[in-house]
XYZ file of C-alpha atoms in Angstrom:
557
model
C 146.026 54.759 240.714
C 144.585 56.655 237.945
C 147.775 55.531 236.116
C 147.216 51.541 236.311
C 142.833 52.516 235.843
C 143.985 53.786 232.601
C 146.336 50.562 231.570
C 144.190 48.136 232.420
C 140.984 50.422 230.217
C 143.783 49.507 227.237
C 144.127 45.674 228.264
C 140.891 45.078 227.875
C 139.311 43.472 224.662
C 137.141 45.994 222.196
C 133.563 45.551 222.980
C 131.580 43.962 220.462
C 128.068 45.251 220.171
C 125.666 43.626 217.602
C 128.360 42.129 215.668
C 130.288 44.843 215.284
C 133.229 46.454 216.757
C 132.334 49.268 219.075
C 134.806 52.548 219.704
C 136.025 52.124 223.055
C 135.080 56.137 223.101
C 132.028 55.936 221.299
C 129.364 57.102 224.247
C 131.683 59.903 224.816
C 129.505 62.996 225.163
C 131.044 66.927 225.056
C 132.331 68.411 228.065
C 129.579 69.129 230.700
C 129.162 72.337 232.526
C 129.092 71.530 236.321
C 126.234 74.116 236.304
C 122.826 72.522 235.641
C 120.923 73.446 232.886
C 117.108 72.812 231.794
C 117.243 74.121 228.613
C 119.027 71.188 226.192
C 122.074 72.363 225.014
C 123.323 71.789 221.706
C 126.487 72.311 220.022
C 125.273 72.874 216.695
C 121.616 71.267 215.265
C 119.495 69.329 217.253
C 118.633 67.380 213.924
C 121.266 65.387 212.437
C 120.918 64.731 208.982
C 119.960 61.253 208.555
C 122.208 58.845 206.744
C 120.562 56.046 203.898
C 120.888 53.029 205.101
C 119.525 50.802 203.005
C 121.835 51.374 200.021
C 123.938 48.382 199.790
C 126.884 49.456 196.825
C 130.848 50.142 197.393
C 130.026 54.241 196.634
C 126.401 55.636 196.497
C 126.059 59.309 194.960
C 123.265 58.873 197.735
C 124.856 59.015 200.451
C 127.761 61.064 199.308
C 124.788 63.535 198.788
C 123.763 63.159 202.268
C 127.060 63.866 203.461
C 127.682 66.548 201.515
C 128.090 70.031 203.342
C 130.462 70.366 205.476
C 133.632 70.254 203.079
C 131.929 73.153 201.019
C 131.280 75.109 204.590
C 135.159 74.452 205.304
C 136.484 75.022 201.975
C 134.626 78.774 202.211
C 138.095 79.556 204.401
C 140.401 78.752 200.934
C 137.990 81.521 199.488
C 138.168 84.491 201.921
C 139.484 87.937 200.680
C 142.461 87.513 202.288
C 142.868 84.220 200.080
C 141.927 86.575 196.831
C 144.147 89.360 197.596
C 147.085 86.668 197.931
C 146.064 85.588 194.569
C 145.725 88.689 193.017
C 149.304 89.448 194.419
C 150.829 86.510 193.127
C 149.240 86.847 189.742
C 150.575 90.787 189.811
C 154.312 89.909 191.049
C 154.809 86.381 189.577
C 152.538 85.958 186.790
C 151.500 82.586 186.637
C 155.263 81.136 188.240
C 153.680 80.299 191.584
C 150.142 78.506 190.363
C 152.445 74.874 191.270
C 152.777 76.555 195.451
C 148.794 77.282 194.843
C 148.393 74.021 194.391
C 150.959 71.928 196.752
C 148.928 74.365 199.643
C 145.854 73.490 198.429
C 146.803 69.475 198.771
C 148.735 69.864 202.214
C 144.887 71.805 203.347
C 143.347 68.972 202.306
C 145.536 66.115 203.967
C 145.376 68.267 206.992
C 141.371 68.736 206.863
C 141.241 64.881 206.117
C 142.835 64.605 209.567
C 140.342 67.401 211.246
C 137.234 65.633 209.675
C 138.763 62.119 210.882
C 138.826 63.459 214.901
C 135.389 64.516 214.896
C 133.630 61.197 213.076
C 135.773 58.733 215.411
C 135.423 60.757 218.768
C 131.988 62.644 217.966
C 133.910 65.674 219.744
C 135.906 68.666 218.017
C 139.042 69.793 218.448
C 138.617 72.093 220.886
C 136.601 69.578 223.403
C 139.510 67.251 222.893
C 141.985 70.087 223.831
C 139.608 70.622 226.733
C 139.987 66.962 227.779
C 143.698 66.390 227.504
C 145.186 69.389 228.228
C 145.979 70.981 231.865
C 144.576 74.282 232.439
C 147.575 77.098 231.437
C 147.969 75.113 228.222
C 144.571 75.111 227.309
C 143.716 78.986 227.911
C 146.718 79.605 226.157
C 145.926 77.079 223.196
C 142.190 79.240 223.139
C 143.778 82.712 223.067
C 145.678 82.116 220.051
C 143.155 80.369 218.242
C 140.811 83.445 218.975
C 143.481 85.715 217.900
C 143.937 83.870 214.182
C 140.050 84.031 214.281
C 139.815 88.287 215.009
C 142.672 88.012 212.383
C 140.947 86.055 209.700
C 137.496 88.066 210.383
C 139.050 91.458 209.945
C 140.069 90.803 206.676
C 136.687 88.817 205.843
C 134.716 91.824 207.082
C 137.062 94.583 206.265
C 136.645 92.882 201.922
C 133.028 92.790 202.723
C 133.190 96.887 202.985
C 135.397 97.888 200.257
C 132.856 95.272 198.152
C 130.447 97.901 199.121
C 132.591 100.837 198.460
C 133.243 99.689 195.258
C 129.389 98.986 194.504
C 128.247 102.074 195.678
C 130.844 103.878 193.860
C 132.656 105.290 197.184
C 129.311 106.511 198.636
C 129.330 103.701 201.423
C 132.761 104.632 203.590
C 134.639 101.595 205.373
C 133.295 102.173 208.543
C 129.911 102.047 207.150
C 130.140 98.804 205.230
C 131.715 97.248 208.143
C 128.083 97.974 210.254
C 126.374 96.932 207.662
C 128.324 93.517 207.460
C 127.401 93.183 211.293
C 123.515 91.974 209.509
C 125.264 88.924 209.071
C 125.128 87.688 212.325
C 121.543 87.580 212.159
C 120.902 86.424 209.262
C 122.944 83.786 210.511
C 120.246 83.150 213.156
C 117.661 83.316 210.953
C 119.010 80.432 208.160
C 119.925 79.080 211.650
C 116.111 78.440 212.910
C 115.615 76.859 209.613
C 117.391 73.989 209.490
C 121.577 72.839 208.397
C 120.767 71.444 205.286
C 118.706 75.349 204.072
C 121.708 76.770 205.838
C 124.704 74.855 203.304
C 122.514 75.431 200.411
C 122.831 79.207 201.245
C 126.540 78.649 201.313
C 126.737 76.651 198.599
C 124.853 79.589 196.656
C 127.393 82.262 197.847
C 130.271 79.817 195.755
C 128.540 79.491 193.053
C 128.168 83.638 192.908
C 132.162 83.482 193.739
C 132.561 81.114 190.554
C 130.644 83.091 188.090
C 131.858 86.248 188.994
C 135.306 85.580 188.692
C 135.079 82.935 186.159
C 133.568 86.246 184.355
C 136.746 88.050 184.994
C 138.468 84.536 183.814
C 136.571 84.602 180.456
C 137.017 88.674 179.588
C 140.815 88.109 180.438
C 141.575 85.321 178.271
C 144.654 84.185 180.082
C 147.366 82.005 178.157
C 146.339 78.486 178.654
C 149.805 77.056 178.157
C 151.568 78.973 180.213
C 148.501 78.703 182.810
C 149.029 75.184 182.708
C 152.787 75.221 183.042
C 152.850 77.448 186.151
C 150.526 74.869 187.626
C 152.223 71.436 186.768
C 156.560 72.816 186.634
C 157.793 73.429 189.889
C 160.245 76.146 188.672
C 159.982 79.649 189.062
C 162.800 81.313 186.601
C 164.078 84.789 187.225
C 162.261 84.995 190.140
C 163.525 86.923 193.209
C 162.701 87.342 197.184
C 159.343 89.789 196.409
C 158.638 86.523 194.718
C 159.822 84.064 197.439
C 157.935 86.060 200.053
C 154.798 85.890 198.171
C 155.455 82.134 197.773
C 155.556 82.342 201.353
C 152.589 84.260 201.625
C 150.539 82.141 199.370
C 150.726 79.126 202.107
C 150.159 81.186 204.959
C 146.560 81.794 203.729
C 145.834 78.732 202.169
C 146.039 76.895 205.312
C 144.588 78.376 208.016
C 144.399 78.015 211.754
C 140.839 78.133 213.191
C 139.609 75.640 210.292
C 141.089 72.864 211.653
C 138.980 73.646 214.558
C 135.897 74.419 212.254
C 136.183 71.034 209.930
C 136.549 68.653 212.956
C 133.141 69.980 214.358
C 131.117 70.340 211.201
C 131.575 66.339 210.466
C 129.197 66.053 214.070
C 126.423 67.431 211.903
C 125.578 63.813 210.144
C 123.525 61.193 212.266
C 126.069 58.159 212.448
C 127.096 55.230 214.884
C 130.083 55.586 216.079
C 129.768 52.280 217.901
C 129.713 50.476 214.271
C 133.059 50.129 212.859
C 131.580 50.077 209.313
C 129.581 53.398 209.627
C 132.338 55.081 210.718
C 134.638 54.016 207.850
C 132.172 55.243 205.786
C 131.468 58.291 207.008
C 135.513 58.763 206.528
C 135.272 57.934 203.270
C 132.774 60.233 202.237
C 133.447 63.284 203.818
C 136.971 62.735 202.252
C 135.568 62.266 198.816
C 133.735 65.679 199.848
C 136.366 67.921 200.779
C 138.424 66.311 197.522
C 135.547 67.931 195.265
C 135.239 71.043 197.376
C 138.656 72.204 197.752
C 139.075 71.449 193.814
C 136.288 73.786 193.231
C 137.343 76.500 195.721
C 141.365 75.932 193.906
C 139.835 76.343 190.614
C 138.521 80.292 191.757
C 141.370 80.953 193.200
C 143.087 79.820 189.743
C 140.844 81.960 188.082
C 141.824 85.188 190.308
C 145.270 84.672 190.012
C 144.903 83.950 186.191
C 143.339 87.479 185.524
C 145.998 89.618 187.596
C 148.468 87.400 185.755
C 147.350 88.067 181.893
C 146.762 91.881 182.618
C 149.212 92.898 185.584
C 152.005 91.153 185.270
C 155.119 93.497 184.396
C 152.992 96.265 184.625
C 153.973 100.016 186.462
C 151.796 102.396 188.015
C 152.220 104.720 185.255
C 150.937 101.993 182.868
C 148.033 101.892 184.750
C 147.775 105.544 185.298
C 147.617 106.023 181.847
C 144.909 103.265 180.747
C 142.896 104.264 183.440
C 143.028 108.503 182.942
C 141.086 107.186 179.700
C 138.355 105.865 181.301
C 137.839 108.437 184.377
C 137.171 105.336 186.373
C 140.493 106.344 188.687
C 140.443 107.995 191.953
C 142.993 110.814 192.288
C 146.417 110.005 194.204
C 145.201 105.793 193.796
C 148.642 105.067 192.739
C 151.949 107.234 192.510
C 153.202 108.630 189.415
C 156.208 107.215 188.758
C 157.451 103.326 186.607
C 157.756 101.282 189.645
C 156.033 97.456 189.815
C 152.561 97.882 190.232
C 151.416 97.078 193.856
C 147.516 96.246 194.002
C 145.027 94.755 196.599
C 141.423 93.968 196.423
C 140.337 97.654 196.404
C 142.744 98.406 193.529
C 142.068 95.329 192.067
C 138.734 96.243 191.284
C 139.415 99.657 190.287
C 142.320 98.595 187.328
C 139.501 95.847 185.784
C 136.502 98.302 185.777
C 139.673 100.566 183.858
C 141.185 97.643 181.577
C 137.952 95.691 181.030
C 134.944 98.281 181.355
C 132.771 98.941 184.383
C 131.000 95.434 184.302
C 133.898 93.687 185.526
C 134.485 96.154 188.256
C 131.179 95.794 189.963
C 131.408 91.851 189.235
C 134.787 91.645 190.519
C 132.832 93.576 193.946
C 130.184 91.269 193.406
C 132.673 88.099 193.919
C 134.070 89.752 196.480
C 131.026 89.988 198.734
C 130.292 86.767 198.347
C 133.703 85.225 199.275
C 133.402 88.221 202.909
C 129.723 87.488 203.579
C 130.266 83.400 203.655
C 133.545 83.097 204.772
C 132.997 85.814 208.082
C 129.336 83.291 209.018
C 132.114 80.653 208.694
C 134.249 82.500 211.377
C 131.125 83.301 213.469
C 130.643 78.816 213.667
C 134.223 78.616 214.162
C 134.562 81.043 216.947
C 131.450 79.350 218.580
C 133.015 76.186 218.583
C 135.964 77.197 219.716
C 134.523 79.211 222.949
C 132.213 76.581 223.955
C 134.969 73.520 223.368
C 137.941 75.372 225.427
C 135.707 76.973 228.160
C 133.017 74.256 228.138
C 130.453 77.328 227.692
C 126.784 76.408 227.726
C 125.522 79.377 226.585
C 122.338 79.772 224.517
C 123.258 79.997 220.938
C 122.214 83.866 220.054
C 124.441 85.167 222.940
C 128.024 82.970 221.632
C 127.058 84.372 218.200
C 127.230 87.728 219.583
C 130.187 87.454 221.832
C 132.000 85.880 219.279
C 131.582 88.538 216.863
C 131.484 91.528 219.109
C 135.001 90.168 220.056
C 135.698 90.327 216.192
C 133.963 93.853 215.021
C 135.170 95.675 217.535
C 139.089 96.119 216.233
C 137.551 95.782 213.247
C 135.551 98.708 213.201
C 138.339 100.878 214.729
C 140.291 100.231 211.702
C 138.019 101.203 209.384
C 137.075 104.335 211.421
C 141.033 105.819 211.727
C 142.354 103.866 208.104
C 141.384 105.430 204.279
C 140.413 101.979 201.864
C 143.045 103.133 199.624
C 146.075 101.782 202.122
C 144.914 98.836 203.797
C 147.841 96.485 202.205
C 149.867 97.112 205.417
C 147.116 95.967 207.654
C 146.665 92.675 205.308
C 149.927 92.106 205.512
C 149.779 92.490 209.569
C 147.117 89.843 209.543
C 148.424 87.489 207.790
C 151.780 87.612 209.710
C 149.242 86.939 212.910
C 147.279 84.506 211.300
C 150.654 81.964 209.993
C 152.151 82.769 213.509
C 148.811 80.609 214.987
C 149.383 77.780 212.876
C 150.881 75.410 214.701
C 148.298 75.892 217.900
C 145.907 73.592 215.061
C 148.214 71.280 213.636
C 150.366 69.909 216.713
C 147.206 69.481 218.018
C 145.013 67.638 215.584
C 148.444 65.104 214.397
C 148.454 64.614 218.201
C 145.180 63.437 218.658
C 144.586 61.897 215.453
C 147.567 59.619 216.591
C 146.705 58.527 219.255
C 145.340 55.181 219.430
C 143.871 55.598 222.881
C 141.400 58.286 221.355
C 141.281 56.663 217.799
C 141.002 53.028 218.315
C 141.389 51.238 215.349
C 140.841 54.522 213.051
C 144.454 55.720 214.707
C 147.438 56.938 212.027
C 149.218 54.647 211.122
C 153.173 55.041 210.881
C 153.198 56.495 207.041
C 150.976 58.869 208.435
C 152.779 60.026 211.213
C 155.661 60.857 209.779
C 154.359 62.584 206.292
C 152.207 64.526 208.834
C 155.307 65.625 210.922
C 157.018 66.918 207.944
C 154.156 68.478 206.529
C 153.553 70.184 209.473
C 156.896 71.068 210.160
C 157.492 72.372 206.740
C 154.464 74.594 206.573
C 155.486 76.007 210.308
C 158.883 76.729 208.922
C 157.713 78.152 205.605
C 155.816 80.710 208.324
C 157.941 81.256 210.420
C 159.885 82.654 207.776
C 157.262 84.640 206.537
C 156.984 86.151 209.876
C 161.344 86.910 210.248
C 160.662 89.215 206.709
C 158.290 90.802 207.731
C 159.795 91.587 211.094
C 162.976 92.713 210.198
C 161.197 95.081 207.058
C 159.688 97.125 210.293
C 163.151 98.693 210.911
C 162.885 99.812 214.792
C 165.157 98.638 217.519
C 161.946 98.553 219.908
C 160.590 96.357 217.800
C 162.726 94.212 217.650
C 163.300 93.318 221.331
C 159.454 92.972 221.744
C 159.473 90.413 218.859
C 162.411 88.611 220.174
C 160.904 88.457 223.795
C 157.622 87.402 222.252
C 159.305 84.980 219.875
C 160.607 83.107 223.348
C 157.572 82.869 224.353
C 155.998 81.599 221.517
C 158.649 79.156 220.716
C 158.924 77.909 224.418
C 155.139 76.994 223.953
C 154.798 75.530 220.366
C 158.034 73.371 222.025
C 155.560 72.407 224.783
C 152.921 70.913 222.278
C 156.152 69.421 220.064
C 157.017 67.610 223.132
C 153.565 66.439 224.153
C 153.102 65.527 220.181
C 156.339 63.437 219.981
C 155.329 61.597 222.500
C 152.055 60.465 220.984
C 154.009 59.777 218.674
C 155.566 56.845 219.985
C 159.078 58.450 220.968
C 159.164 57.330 224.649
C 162.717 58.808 224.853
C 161.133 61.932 225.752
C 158.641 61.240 227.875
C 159.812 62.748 231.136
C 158.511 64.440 233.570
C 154.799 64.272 232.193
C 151.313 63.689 233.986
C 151.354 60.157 233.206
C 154.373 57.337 232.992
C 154.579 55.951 229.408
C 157.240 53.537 229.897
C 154.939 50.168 228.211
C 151.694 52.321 226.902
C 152.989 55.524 225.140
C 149.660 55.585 223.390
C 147.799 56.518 226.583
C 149.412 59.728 226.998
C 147.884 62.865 227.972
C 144.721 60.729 228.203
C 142.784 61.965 231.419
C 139.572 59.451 231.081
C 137.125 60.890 228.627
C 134.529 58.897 229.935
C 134.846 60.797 233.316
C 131.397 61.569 232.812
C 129.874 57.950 232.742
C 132.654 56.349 235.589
């Protein structure tokens, strides 16, 4: 019944609604608690910002202005300090060989947040609502515990640069565990740029990039990297002499490009603008401008992380711990034991990062290089807070008040956090970046079988659907990059060396590969292969495009 109800919804013409083509899921609201609530409820601003519409040319810097924010909020994830200390260790270990993978990562991102941003403009729902809706029950709790776990993963390293910025400020007077508390102030000042309005709250975070750009443009400047061969690691897809600590930082490089819980984060920002989803013409403008948006920000976020990688190429590359040992005994700027006395490759993070330019370059860039690094933990963990509140409330339909998700969300986040910080010195945190990035690429594909699912779909897309160019670059895209991680995780599994180990991996690797075949299936599908669709909650034999589709407008029938 619900079957043929759902076939006959598709037969039906497109509505037409004051001359222009209306979404068939246009009035389509978020998921509604069954519990009754008198307070409004509000996934993010109860003022949209309002859209000109009296500007009549092909592209108005107008209303590319009022569109404006939500690409810079999302492209804050391409800046984190786990983002930095990949550059840094590609600049260290590769020189400038790997500045072409930078940028390939940095394109896929953008195709992929293109796809995010598309989802939320058509449906006026996120990602995770949409999971909510077309997913059964196991699936979906499992779908949310993963994407939580890539956001406690992202948000440890966000919070855990945040403190050794302030380590390095106050000269090693502020321990770990103490700049991780004080990065906990976040949260409300969160709250309070939150009472005063969206548009105050990007201009904050669009003041927190510009301190990233000058601060490591700085480093950029004192440097004075090698343009040509800048140039010709960015544009020559080669990478002579290089090895597997090269190929695994390759590896590593799109692992934290591209990452999880933004997908989530992108495809809910985009609900921030006031548009009419039931006009055709609004919508494939809004499309076009929030893609022109992300374009610009993700160019400006690729150029820092150009810059970072530039600097650790010019003055690290080649170098060995005695070098360093050496230069830096002649300053006094180097704490005892920092790095072993012996001519091995030098191995740096952010915390030695800082420490070798304050040595090579004077004090100044030290405490800039902190400087740049606070900025990139303080924006992109408020980033992690929104994305972990969207999350919560899209896959358990929460209707909390706002104040106690933000605190959930990053009590759930602090709290392993802090117990790092507590039992581990800032001098040998490399291993537990390395951890975290291994858990963050392992998440992956819980975002992007989803969103090329969706996005596909015409039943949920209407006319704003992929088309078939799109389907298939996106399943190769998205089965390279899960490949390229999946790899990434195999190294750094079998480097662990334990027997123990390695039967938990392998039974969790079942696991995890019985489920991500689960959402392959379901994605295939969408996809228009009906050869596989067996066995699932609805018969696609003459409307594949209906699948998994379980009547969003539940609430209005």
């Amino acid at each position: 019944m619900k079957a043929e109800q759902d076939e006959d919804l598709l037969e039906e013409d497109s509505p037409q609604e004051n001359g222009a083509e209306t979404n068939q899921y246009s009035s389509v609201s978020p998921p509604s608690s069954p519990v009754a609530q008198d307070e409004p409820f509000s996934t993010y601003f109860e003022d949209k910002v309002a859209i000109p519409d009296n500007v009549s040319q092909v592209f108005s810097f107008r209303k590319l202005w009022a569109f404006t924010g939500p690409g810079f909020l999302m492209s804050i994830a391409y800046l984190d300090p786990g983002n930095i200390e990949s550059d840094l260790q590609s600049g260290a270990k590769a020189g400038y060989k790997l500045l072409w993978i930078l940028l390939g990562a940095t394109i896929i991102g953008l195709l992929l947040q293109r796809l995010a941003a598309r989802l939320g403009v058509v449906t006026g729902m996120h990602l995770a609502e949409v999971c909510n809706r077309q997913y059964s029950t196991v699936p979906r709790v499992l779908l949310w515990v993963m994407v939580e776990l890539a956001i406690i993963g992202s948000d440890m390293q966000e919070v855990i640069g945040c403190a050794i910025a302030l380590n390095l400020l106050s000269v090693g007077r502020i321990p770990l565990w103490a700049g991780v508390l004080i990065t906990i102030t976040d949260t409300f000042v969160f709250l309070f740029l939150d009472k005063y309005g969206l548009r105050k709250l990007e201009a904050f975070f669009g003041f927190l990039i510009t301190v990233m750009a000058l601060s490591f443009g700085y480093e950029y400047v004192v440097a004075a990297p090698d343009q040509t061969e800048l140039l010709k690691g960015m544009f020559i897809p080669y990478c002579s002499g290089c090895g597997s600590v090269q190929l695994e930082q390759a590896v590593g490089i799109v692992g934290a490009v591209i990452m999880p819980h933004n997908i989530y984060l992108h495809s809910a920002l985009v609900k921030s603008r006031d548009i009419d989803r039931k006009n055709k013409n609004e919508v494939k403008e809004a499309n076009k401008y929030y893609f022109i948006e992300a374009t610009v920000a993700l160019f400006i976020s690729f150029l820092i992380n150009v810059f970072v990688v530039a600097v650790f190429a010019e003055a690290f590359y080649g170098k060995t711990n005695n070098d360093m040992n050496q230069k830096c005994n002649e300053t006094g700027l180097l704490p005892a034991d920092l790095f072993p006395q012996n001519n091995e490759t030098l191995q740096v993070d952010i915390y030695k990062g800082g420490i070798v330019l304050g040595c090579i370059f004077g004090p100044a860039a030290l405490y800039i290089w902190a400087i740049g690094i606070l900025a990139a933990g303080q924006s992109s963990t408020m980033t992690g807070t929104y994305a972990g509140q969207f999350v919560m409330e899209g896959f358990l339909n929460l209707r909390w008040s706002r104040f106690a998700r933000v605190l959930l969300t990053r009590s759930i986040a602090i709290t392993p956090t802090l117990l790092v910080a507590i039992f581990q010195d800032v001098k040998h945190l490399t291993g537990m970046n390395d951890f975290l990035n291994v858990l963050q690429s392992m998440q992956l594909p819980f975002a992007l079988i989803p969103i090329l699912t969706f996005t596909s779909m015409k039943s949920i897309m209407n006319d704003f659907a992929n088309g078939m160019v799109w389907k298939i670059s996106g399943g190769i895209v998205i089965l390279v990059v899960c490949a390229i991680n999946i790899y990434f995780v195999v190294v750094y599994v079998t480097a662990l060396h334990s027997v123990l180990l390695y039967v938990l991996a392998a039974l969790l690797s079942l696991a995890y590969l019985c489920f991500v075949g689960y959402l392959a299936w379901h994605c295939l599908v969408a996809l228009g292969v009906s050869c596989l669709d067996f066995g699932s909650r609805m018969q696609l034999s003459r409307h594949t495009d209906i699948y998994l589709l379980t009547d969003m407008d539940t609430d209005t029938g």
